[in-house]
PDB file of C-alpha atoms in Angstrom:
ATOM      1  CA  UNK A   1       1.648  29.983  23.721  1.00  0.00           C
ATOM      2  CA  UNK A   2       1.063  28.575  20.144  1.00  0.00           C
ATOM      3  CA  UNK A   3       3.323  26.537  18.590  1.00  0.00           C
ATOM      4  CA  UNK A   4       5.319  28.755  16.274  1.00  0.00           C
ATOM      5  CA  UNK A   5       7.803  26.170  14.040  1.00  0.00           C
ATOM      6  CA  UNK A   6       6.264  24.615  11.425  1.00  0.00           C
ATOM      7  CA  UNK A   7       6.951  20.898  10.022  1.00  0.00           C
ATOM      8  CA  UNK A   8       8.844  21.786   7.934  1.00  0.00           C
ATOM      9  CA  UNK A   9      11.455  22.758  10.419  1.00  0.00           C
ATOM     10  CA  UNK A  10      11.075  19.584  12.619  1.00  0.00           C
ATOM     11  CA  UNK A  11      13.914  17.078  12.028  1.00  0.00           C
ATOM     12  CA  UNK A  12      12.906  13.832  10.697  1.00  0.00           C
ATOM     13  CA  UNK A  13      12.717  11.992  14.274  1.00  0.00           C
ATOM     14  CA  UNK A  14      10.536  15.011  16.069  1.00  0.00           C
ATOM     15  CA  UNK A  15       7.941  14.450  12.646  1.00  0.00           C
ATOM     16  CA  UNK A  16       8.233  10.665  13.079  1.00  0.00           C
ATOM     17  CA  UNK A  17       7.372  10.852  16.927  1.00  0.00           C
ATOM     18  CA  UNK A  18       4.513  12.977  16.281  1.00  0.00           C
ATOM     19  CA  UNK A  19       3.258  10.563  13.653  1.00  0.00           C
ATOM     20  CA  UNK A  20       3.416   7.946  16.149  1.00  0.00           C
ATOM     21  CA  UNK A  21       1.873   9.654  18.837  1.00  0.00           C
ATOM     22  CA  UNK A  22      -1.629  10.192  16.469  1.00  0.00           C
ATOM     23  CA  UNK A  23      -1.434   6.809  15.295  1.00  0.00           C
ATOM     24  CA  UNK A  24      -1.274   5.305  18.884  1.00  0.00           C
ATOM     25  CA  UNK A  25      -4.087   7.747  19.861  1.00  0.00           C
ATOM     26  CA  UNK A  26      -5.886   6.240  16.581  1.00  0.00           C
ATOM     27  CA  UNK A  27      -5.612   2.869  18.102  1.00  0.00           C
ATOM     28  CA  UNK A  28      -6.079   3.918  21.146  1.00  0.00           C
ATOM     29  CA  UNK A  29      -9.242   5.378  20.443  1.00  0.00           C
ATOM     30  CA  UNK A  30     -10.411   2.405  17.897  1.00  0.00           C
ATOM     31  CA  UNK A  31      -9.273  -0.272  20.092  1.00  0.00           C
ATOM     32  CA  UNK A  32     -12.039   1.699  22.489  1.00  0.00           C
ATOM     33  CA  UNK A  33     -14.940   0.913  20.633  1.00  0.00           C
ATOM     34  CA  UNK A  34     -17.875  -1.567  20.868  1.00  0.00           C
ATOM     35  CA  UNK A  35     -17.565  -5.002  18.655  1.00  0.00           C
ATOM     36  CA  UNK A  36     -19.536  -3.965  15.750  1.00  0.00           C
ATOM     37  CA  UNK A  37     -18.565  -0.473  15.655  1.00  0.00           C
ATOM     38  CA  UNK A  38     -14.404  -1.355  15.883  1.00  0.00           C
ATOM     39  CA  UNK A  39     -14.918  -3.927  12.982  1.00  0.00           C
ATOM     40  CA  UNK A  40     -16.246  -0.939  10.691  1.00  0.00           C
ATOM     41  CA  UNK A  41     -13.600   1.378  11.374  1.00  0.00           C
ATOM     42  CA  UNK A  42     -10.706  -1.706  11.321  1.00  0.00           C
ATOM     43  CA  UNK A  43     -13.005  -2.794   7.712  1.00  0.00           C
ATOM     44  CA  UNK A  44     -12.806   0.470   6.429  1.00  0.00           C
ATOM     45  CA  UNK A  45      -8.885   0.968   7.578  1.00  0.00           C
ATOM     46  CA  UNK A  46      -7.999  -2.114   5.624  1.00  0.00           C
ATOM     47  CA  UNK A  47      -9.809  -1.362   2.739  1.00  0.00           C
ATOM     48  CA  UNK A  48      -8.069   1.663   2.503  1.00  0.00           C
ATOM     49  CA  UNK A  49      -4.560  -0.186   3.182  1.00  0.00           C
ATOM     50  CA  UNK A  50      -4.493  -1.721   0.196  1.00  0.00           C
ATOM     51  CA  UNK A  51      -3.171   0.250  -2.797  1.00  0.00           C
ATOM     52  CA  UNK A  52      -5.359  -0.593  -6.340  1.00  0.00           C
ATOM     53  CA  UNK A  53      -3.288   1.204  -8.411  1.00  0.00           C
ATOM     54  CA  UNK A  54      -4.074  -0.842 -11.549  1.00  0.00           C
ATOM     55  CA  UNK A  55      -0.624  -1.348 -12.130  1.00  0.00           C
ATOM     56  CA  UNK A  56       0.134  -4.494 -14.226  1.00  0.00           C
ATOM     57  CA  UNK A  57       4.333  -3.790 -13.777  1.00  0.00           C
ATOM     58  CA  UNK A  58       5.425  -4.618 -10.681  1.00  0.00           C
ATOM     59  CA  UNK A  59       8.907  -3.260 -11.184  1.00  0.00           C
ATOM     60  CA  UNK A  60       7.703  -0.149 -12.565  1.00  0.00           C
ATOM     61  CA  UNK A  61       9.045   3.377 -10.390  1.00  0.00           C
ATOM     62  CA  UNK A  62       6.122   5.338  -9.095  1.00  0.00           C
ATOM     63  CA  UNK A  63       5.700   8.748  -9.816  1.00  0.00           C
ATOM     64  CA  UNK A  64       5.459  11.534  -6.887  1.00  0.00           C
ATOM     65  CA  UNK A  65       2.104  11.724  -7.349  1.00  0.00           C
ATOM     66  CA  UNK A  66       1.628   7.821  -6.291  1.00  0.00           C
ATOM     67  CA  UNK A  67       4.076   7.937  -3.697  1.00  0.00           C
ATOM     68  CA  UNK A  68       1.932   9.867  -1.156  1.00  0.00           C
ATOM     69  CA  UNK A  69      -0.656   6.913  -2.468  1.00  0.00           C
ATOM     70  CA  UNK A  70       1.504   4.365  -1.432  1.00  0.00           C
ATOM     71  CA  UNK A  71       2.335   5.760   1.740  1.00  0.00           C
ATOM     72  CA  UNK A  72      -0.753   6.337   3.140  1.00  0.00           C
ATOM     73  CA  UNK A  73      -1.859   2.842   1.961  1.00  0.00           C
ATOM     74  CA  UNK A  74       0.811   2.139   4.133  1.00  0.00           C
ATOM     75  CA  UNK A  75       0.300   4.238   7.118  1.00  0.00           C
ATOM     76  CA  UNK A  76      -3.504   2.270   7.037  1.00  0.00           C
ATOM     77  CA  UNK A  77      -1.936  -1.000   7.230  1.00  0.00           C
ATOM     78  CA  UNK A  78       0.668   0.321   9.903  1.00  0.00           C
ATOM     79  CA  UNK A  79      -2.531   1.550  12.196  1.00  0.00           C
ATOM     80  CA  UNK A  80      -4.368  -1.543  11.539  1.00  0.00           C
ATOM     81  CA  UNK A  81      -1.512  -3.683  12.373  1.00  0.00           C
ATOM     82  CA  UNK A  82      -1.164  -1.910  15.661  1.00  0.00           C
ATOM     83  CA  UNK A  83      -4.776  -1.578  16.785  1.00  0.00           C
ATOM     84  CA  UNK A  84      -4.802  -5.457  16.422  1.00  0.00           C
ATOM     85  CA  UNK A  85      -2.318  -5.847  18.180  1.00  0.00           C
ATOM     86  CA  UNK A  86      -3.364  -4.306  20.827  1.00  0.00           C
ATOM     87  CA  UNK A  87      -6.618  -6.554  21.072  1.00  0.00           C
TER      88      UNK A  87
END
């Protein structure tokens, strides 16, 4: 049977386990590779885990727009952190 609830429904903790579930099976699955292929993907992970927003204010409040930006800049650098770990 299908799953019928959608995220939206899911309390914070059941969407925050399943976001931690795919990004140990990303690891997982990167940490699997062969040298040169593993640096690619953990090359192009990083360069996407840095945010070049272009902003010159550091204390200026991003709008919504920029805050799915920043957290998937984030979510990179989360994945990367683990995968080397894991190494």
């Amino acid at each position: 049977m299908a799953e019928t609830r959608t995220l939206n429904s899911l309390p914070p903790s059941a969407l925050e386990g399943r976001l931690l579930a795919h990004r140990r099976l990303i690891a997982m699955l990167v940490s699997a590779l062969a040298g040169d292929q593993q640096r690619r993907m953990l090359d192009w992970i990083e360069e996407r885990s840095i945010l070049h927003d272009g902003q010159e204010d550091p204390g200026a409040v991003p709008d919504a727009e920029a805050v799915l930006e920043y957290a998937l800049a984030d979510e990179f650098r989360l994945l990367k952190r683990m995968i080397e770990d894991a190494g």
